[in-house]
CSV table of C-alpha atoms in Angstrom, one decimal:
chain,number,residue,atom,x,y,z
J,988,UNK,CA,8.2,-13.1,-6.7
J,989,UNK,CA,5.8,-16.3,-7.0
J,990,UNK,CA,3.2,-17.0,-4.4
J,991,UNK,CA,0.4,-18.6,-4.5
J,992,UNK,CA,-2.7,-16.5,-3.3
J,993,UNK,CA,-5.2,-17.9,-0.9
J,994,UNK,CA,-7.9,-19.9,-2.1
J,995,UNK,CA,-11.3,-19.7,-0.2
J,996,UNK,CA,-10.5,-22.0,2.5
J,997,UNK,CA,-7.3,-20.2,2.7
J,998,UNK,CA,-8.7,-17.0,3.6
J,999,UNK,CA,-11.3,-18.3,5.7
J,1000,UNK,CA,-8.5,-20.1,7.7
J,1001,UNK,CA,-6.5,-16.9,8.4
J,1002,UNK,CA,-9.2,-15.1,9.3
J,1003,UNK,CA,-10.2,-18.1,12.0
J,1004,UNK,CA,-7.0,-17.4,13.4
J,1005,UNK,CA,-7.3,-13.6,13.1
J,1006,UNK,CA,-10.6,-13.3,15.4
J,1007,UNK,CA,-9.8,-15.3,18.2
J,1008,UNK,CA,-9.8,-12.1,21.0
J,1009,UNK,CA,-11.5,-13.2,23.9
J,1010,UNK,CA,-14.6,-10.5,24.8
J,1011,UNK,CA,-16.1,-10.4,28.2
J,1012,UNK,CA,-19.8,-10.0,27.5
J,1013,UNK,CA,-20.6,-7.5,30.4
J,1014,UNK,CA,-19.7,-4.4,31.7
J,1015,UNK,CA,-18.2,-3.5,35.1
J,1016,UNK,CA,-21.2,-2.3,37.6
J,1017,UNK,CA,-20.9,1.7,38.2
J,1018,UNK,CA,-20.7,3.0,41.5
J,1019,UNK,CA,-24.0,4.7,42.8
J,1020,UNK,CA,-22.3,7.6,44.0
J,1021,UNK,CA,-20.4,7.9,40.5
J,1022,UNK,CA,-24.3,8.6,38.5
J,1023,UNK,CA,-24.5,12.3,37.8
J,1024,UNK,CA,-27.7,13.9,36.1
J,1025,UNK,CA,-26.2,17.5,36.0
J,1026,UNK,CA,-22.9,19.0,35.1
J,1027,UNK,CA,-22.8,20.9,38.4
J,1028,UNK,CA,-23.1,17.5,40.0
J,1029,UNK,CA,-19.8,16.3,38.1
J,1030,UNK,CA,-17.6,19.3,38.7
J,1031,UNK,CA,-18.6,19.0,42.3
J,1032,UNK,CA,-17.7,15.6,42.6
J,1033,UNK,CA,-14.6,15.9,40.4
J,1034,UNK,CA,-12.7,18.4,43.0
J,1035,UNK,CA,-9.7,16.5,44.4
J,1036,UNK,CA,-9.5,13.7,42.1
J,1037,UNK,CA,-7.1,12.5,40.4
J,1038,UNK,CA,-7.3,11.1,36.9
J,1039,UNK,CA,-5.0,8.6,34.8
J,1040,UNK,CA,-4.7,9.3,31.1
J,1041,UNK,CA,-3.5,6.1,29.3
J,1042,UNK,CA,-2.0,7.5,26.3
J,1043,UNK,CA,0.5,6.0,23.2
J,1044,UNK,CA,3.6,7.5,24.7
J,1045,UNK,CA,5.9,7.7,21.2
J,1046,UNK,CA,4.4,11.0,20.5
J,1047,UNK,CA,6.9,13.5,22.3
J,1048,UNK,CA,4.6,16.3,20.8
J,1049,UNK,CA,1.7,14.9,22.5
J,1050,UNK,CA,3.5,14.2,25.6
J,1051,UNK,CA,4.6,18.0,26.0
J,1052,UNK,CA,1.2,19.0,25.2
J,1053,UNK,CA,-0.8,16.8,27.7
J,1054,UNK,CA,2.3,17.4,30.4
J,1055,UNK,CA,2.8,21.5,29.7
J,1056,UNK,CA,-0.6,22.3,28.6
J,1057,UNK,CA,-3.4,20.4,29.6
J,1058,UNK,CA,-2.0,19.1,32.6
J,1059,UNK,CA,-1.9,22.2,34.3
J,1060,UNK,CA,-5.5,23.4,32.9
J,1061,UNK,CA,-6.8,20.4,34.8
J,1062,UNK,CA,-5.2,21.6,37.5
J,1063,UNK,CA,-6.9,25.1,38.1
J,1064,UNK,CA,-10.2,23.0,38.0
J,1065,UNK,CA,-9.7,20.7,41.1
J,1066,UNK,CA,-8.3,17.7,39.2
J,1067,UNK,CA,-5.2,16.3,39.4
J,1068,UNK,CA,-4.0,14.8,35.6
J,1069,UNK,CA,-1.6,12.0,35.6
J,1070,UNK,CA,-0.4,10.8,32.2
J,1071,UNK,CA,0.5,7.5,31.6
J,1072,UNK,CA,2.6,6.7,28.6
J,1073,UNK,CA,2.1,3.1,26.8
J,1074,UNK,CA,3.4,1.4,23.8
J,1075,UNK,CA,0.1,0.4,22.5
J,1076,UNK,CA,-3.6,1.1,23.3
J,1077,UNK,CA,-4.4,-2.5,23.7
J,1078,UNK,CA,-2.5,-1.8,26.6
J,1079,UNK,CA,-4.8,0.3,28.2
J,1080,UNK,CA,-7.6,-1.7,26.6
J,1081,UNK,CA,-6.2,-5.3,28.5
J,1082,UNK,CA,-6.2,-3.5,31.3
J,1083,UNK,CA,-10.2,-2.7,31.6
J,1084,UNK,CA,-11.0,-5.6,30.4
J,1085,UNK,CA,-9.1,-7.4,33.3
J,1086,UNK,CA,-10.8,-4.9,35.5
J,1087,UNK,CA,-14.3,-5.6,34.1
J,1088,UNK,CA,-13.9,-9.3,34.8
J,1089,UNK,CA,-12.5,-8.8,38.1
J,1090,UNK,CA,-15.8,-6.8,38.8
J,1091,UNK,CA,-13.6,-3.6,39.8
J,1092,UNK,CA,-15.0,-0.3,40.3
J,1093,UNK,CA,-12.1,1.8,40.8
J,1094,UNK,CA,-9.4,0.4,38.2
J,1095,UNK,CA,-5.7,1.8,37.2
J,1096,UNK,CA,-7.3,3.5,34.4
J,1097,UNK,CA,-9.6,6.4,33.9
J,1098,UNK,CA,-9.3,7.9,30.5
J,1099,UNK,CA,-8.2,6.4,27.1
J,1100,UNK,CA,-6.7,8.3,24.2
J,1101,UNK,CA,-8.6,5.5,21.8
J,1102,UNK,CA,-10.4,5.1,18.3
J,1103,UNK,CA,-10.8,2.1,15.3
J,1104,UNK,CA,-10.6,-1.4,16.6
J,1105,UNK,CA,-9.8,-0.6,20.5
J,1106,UNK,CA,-12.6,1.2,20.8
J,1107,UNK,CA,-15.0,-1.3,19.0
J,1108,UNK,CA,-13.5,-4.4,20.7
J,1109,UNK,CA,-14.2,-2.2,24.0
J,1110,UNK,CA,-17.3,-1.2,23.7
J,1111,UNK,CA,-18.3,-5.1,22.5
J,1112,UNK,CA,-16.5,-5.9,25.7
J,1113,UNK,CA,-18.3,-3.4,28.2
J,1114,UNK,CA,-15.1,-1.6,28.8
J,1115,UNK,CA,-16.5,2.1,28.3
J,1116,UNK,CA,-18.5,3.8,30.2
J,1117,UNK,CA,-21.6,5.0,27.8
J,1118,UNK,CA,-24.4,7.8,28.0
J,1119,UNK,CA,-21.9,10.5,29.3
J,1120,UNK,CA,-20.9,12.7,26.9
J,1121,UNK,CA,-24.7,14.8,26.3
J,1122,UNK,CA,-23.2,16.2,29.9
J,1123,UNK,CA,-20.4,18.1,28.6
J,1124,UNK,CA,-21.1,21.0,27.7
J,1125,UNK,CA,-18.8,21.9,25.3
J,1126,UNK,CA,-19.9,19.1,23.2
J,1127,UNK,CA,-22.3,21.8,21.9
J,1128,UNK,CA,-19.2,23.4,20.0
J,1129,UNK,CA,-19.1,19.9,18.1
J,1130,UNK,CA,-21.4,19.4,15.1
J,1131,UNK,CA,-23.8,16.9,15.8
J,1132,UNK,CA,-23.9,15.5,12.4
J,1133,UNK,CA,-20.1,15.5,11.8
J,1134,UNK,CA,-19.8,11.8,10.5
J,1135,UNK,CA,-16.3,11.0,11.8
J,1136,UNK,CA,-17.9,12.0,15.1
J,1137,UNK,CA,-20.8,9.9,14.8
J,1138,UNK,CA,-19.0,6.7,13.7
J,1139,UNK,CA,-15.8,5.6,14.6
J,1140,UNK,CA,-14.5,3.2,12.2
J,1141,UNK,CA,-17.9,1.9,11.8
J,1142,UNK,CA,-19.1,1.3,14.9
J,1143,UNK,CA,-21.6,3.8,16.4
J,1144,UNK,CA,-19.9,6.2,19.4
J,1145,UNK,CA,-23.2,6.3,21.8
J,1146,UNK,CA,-21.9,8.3,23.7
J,1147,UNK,CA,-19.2,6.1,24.9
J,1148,UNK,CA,-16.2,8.3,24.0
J,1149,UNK,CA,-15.5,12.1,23.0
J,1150,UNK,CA,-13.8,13.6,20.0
J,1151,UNK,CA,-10.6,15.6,20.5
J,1152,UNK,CA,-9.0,15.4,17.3
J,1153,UNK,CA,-9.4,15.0,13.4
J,1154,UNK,CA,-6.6,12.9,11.4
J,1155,UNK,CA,-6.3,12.6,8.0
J,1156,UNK,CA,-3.6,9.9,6.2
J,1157,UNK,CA,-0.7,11.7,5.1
J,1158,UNK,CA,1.8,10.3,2.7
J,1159,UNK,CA,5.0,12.6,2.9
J,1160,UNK,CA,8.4,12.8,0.9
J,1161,UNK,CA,11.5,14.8,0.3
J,1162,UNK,CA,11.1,17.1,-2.4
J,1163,UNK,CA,14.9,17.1,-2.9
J,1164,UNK,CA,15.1,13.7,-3.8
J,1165,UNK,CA,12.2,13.0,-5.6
J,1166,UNK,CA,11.4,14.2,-8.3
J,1167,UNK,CA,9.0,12.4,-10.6
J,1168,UNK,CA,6.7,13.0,-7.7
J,1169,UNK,CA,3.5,10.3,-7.8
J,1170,UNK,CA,-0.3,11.8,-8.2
J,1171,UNK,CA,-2.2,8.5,-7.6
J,1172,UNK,CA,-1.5,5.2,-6.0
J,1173,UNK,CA,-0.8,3.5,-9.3
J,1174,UNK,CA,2.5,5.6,-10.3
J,1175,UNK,CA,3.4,5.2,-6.3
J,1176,UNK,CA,3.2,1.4,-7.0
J,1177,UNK,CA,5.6,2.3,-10.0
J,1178,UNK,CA,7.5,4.4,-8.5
J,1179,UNK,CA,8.2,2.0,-5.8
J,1180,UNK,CA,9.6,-0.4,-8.3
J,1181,UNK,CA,11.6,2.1,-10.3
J,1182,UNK,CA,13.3,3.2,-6.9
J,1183,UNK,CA,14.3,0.0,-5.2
J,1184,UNK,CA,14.7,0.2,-1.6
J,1185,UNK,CA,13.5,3.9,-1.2
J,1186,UNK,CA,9.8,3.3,0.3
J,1187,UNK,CA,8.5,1.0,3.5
J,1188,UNK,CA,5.7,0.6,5.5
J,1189,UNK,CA,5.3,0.0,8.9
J,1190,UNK,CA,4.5,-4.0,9.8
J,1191,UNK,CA,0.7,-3.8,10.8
J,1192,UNK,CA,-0.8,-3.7,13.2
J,1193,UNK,CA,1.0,-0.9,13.5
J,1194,UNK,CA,-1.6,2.1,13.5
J,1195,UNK,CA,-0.1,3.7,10.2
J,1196,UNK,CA,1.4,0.5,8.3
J,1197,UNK,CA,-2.1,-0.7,9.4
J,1198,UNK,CA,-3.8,1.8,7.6
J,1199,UNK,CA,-1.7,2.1,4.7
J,1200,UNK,CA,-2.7,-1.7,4.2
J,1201,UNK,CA,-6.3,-0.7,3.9
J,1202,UNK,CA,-5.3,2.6,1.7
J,1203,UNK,CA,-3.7,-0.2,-0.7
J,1204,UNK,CA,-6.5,-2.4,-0.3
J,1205,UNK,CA,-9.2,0.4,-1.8
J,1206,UNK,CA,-6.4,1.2,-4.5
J,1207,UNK,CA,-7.0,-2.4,-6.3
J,1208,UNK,CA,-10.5,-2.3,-5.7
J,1209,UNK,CA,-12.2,0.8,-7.3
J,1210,UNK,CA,-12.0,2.8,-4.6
J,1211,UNK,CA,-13.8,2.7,-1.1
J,1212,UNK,CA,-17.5,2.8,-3.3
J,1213,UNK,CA,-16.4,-0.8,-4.2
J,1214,UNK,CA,-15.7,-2.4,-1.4
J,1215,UNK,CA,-18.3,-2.5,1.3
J,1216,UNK,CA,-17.4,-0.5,4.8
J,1217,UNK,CA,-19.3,-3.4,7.0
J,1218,UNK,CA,-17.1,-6.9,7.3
J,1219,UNK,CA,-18.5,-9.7,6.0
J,1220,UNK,CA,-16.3,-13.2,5.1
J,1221,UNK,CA,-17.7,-13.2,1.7
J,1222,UNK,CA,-16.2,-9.6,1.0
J,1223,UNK,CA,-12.8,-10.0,2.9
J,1224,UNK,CA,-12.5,-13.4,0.2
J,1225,UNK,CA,-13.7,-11.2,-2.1
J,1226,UNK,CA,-11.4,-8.0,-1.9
J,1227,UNK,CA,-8.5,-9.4,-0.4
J,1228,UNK,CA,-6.3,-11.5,-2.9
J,1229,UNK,CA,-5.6,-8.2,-4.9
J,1230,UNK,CA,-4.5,-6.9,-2.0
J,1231,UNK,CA,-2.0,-9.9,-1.4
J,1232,UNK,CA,-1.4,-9.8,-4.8
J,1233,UNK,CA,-0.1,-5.9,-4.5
J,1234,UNK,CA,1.9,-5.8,-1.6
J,1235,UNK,CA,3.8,-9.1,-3.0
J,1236,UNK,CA,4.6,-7.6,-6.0
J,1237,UNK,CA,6.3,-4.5,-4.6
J,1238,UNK,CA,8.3,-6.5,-1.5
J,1239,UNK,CA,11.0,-6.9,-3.3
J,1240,UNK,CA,11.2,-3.0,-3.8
J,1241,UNK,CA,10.9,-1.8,-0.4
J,1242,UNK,CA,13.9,-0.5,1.9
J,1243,UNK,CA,15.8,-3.9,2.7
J,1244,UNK,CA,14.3,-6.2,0.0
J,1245,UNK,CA,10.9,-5.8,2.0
J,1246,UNK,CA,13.0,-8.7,4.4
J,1247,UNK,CA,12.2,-6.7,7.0
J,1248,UNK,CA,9.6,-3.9,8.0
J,1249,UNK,CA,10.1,-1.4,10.9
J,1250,UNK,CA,8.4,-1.8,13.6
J,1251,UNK,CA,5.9,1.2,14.1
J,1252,UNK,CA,5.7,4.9,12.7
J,1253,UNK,CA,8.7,6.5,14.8
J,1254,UNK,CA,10.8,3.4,13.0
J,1255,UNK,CA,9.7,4.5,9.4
J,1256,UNK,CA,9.8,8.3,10.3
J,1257,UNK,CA,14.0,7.9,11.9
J,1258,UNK,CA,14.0,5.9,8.4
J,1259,UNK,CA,12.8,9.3,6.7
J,1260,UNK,CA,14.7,11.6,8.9
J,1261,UNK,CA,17.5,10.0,8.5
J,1262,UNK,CA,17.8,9.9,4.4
J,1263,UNK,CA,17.2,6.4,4.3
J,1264,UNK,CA,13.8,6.5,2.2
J,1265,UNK,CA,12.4,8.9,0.6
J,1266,UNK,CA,8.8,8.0,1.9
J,1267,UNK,CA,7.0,8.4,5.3
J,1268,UNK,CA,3.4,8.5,5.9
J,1269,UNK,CA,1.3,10.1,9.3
J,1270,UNK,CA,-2.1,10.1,10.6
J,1271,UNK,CA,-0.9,13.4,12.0
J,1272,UNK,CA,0.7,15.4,9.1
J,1273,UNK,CA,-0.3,18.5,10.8
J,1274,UNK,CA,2.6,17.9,13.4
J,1275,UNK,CA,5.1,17.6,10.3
J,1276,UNK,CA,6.0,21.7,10.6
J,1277,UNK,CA,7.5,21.9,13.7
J,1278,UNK,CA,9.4,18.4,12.5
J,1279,UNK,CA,10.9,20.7,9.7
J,1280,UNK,CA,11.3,23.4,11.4
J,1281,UNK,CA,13.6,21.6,14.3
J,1282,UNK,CA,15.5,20.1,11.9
J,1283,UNK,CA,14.2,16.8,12.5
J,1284,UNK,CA,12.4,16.4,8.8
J,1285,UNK,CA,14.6,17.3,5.8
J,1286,UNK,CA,13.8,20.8,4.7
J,1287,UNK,CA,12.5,19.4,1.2
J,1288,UNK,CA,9.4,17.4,2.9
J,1289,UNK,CA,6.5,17.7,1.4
J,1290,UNK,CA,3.0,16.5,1.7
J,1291,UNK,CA,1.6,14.1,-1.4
J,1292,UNK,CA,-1.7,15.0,-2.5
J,1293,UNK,CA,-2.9,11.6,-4.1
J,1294,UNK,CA,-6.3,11.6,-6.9
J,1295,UNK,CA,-8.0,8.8,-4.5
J,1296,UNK,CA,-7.6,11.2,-1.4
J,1297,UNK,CA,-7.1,9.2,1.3
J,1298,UNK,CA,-8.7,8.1,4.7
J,1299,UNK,CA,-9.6,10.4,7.5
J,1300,UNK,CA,-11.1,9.3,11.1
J,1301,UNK,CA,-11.1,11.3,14.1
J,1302,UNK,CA,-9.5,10.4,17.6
J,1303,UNK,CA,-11.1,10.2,21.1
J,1304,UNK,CA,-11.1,9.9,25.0
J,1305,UNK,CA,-12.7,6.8,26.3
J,1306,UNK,CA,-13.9,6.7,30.1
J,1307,UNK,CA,-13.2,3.4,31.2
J,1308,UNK,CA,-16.4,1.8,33.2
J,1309,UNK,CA,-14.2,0.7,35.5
J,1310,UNK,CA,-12.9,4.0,36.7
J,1311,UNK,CA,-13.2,5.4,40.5
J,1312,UNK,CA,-12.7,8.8,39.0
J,1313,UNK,CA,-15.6,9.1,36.2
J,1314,UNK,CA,-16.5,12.9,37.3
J,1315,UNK,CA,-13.1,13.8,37.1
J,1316,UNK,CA,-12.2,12.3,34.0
J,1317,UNK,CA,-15.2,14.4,32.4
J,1318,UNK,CA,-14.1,17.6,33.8
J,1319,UNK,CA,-10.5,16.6,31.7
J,1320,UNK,CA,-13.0,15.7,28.9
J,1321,UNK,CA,-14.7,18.6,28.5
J,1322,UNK,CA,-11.6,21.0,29.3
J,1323,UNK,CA,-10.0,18.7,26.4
J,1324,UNK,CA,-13.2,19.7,24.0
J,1325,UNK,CA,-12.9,23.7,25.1
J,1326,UNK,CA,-11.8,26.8,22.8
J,1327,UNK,CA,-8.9,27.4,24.7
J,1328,UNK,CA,-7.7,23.8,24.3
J,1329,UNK,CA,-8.1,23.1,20.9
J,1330,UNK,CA,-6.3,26.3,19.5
J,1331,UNK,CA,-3.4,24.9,21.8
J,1332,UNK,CA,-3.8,21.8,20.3
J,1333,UNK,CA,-3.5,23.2,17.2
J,1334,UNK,CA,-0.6,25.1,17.4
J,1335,UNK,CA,1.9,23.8,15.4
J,1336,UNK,CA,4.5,24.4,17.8
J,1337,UNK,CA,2.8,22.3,20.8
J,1338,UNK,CA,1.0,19.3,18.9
J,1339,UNK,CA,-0.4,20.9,15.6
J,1340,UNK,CA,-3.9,18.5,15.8
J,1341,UNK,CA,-7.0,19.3,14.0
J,1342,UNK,CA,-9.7,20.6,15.8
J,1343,UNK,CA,-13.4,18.5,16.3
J,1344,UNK,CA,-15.1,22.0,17.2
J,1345,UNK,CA,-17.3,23.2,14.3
J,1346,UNK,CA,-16.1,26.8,13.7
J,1347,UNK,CA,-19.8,28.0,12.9
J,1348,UNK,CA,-20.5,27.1,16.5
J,1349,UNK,CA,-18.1,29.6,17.6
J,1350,UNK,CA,-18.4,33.3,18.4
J,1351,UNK,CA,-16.5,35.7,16.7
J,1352,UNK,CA,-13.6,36.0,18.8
J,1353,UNK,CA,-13.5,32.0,19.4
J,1354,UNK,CA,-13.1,31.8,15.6
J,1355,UNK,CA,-10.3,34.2,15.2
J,1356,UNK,CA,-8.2,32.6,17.6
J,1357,UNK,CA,-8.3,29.7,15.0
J,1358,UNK,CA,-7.9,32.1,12.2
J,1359,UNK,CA,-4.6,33.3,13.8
J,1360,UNK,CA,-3.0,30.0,14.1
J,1361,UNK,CA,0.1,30.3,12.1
J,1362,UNK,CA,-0.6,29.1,8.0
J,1363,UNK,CA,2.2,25.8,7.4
J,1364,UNK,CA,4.6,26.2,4.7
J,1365,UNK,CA,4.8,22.2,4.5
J,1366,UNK,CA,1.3,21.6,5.4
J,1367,UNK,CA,-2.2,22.1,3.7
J,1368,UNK,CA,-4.9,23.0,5.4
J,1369,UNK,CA,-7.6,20.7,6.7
J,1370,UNK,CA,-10.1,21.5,4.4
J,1371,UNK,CA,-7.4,20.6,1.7
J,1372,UNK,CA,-5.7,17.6,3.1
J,1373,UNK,CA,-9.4,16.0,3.6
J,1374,UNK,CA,-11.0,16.9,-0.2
J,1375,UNK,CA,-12.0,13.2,-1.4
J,1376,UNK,CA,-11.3,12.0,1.9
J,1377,UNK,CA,-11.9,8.3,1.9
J,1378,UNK,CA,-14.1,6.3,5.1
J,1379,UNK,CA,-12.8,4.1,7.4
J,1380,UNK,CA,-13.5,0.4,7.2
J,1381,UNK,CA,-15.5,-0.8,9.9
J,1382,UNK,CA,-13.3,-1.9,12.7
J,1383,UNK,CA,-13.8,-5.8,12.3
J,1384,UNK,CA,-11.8,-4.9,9.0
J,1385,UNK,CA,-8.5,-4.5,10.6
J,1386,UNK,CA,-7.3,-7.7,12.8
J,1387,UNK,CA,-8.3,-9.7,9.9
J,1388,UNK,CA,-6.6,-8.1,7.3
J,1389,UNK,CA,-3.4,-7.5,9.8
J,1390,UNK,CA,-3.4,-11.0,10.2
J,1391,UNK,CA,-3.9,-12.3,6.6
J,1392,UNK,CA,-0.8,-9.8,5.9
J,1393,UNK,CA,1.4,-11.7,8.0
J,1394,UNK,CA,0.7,-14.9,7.2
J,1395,UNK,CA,1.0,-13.8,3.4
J,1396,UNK,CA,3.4,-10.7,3.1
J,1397,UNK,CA,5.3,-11.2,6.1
J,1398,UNK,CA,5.7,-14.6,6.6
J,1399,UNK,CA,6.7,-15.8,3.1
């Protein structure tokens, strides 16, 4: 397939047209009565309220878990947890942002499941509330110089948001099938081409695809020590035409002639489930054992353990600015952060997450309810799954390089 990479002006036009969001410049005015300066103040305030958890609703694992699990924990402490499922997180994101314009102090939306380029956008825009998190006090069973907590895709947290899980980029494939199983990304790239129409991606920005696009993009560079985390222009013309150059070069390959692309992860994974490919790929591979074990996943899945490693983040809650129900999102918060709900988390039967809690923080008997958490026969553990675990790019990475994809990949 012949096409002609972007020159410099090239590049620099697709990336004019892929910054053009709109950022409001300041952030909604809190409430006086919503400023607490001790936790006791919070809980206090929090009883009766009711808070509104904007959350990607394609999960079904996550939606039983928030619905059956932390839904009623909330519950027993006075607050009344509503979940509200979305396609996107923009979604939620659109929302505040409306709400911050409008001046609103008591907006459709509390708390955010959120990381990566909503949450930098966001917090640019004045759409998170900031300077809360030091309150909750299990945010002492975090380690405080945990990098994924520190940083989320580049952009300092500030107390603006609050771990609850760890994810780490997960190719997957069906042992049955194949055979002459890849170990870095350069046999994948071969082994794409030597099995025509057995591997996609999902179209960015997609979450995954999205990320699988950046994977790609350290792949032809040298790694993630080549190409600098911060965004500049001269680095995006820089690193980017290999990129181009890549994911041309095995279109032709992919499931359909790489004429079409599904639409999101659950697309790619039916693709998988259903025999169609022999490749899927999860920030989440820790929920792929109950997958297999309902029947869902062929039995011969398998998690691919690439030479590069691959890239790990962390996930958390945002607290709108424009909420009427801060103290009550914070209790959810910090219930979210506790012992009791992270081993739930964890299970593989409810949402199989990694924890954010640093074990050595824990007593005894908080670390042997991790301990006993069933071992995967599909999954590695953490510790495994994240050895040469690769950084994020900085989130002003992504729309550009989502949009120079489909001007270049998708488009042509």
């Amino acid at each position: 397939m012949n096409r002609t990479l972007p020159r410099r002006s090239g590049v620099a036009a697709a990336l004019a047209i892929a910054v053009t969001l709109p950022l409001a410049a300041c952030s909604a005015p809190a409430a006086d009565d919503q400023q607490y300066a001790t936790w006791d103040e919070v809980v206090a305030a929090a009883e009766g309220q009711t808070v509104k958890l904007w959350m990607y609703g394609g999960d079904e694992q996550g939606n039983r878990y928030v619905n059956d699990v932390l839904v009623p924990a909330a519950a027993e402490l006075g607050v009344t947890l509503e979940q509200v499922p979305i396609a996107d997180t923009p979604d939620a994101l659109n929302r505040i942002l409306s709400e911050v314009q409008a001046g609103e102090t008591d907006g459709e939306v509390d708390l955010v499941w959120v990381n990566g380029n909503n949450f930098g956008t966001g917090k640019e825009a004045g759409a998170w509330e900031c300077g809360w998190t030091d309150l909750l006090p299990n945010m002492a069973l975090t380690d405080p110089a945990d990098p994924l907590l520190l940083n989320d895709f580049g952009t300092p947290v500030d107390g603006c948001e609050v771990p609850w899980h760890k994810a780490q980029f997960t190719l997957v494939y069906n042992s049955d099938t194949v055979t002459d199983v890849p170990t870095s990304y350069d046999e994948l790239f071969a082994w794409i081409e030597q099995n025509p129409g057995r591997f996609t991606y999902p179209a960015p920005p997609d979450f995954t695809g999205s990320v699988f696009v950046r994977e790609v993009l350290y792949a032809v560079n040298g790694g993630p020590e080549e190409v600098p985390l911060a965004y500049s222009d001269e680095a995006f013309e820089q690193f980017t035409p290999a990129l181009i150059e890549q994911l041309q070069a095995i279109e032709p390959f992919l499931w359909r002639e790489g004429t079409t692309y599904p639409q999101n992860s659950n697309e790619l994974n039916e693709l998988f489930a259903n025999g169609e490919v022999d490749f899927t790929m999860t920030y989440g591979p820790a929920t792929l054992t109950q997958l297999v074990a309902d029947g869902t996943y062929p039995a011969g899945t398998t998690v691919l353990t690439l030479e590069e490693g691959t890239v790990g983040n962390a996930s958390f809650l945002g607290l709108a600015s424009t909420s009427g129900s801060k103290a009550g999102a914070m209790v959810v918060a910090n219930l979210a952060l506790s012992v009791e709900q992270q081993v739930a988390k964890a299970q593989p039967d409810v949402w199989g997450q990694f924890t954010v809690l640093d074990l050595d923080q824990l007593s005894d008997e908080q670390r042997a309810l991790f301990d006993a958490l069933p071992a995967s026969p599909v999954v590695p553990t953490y510790d495994v799954l994240s050895e040469n675990a690769n950084p994020e790019l900085a989130s002003a990475w992504v729309t550009p390089i989502d949009e120079l994809w489909r001007q270049l990949v998708l488009a042509q």
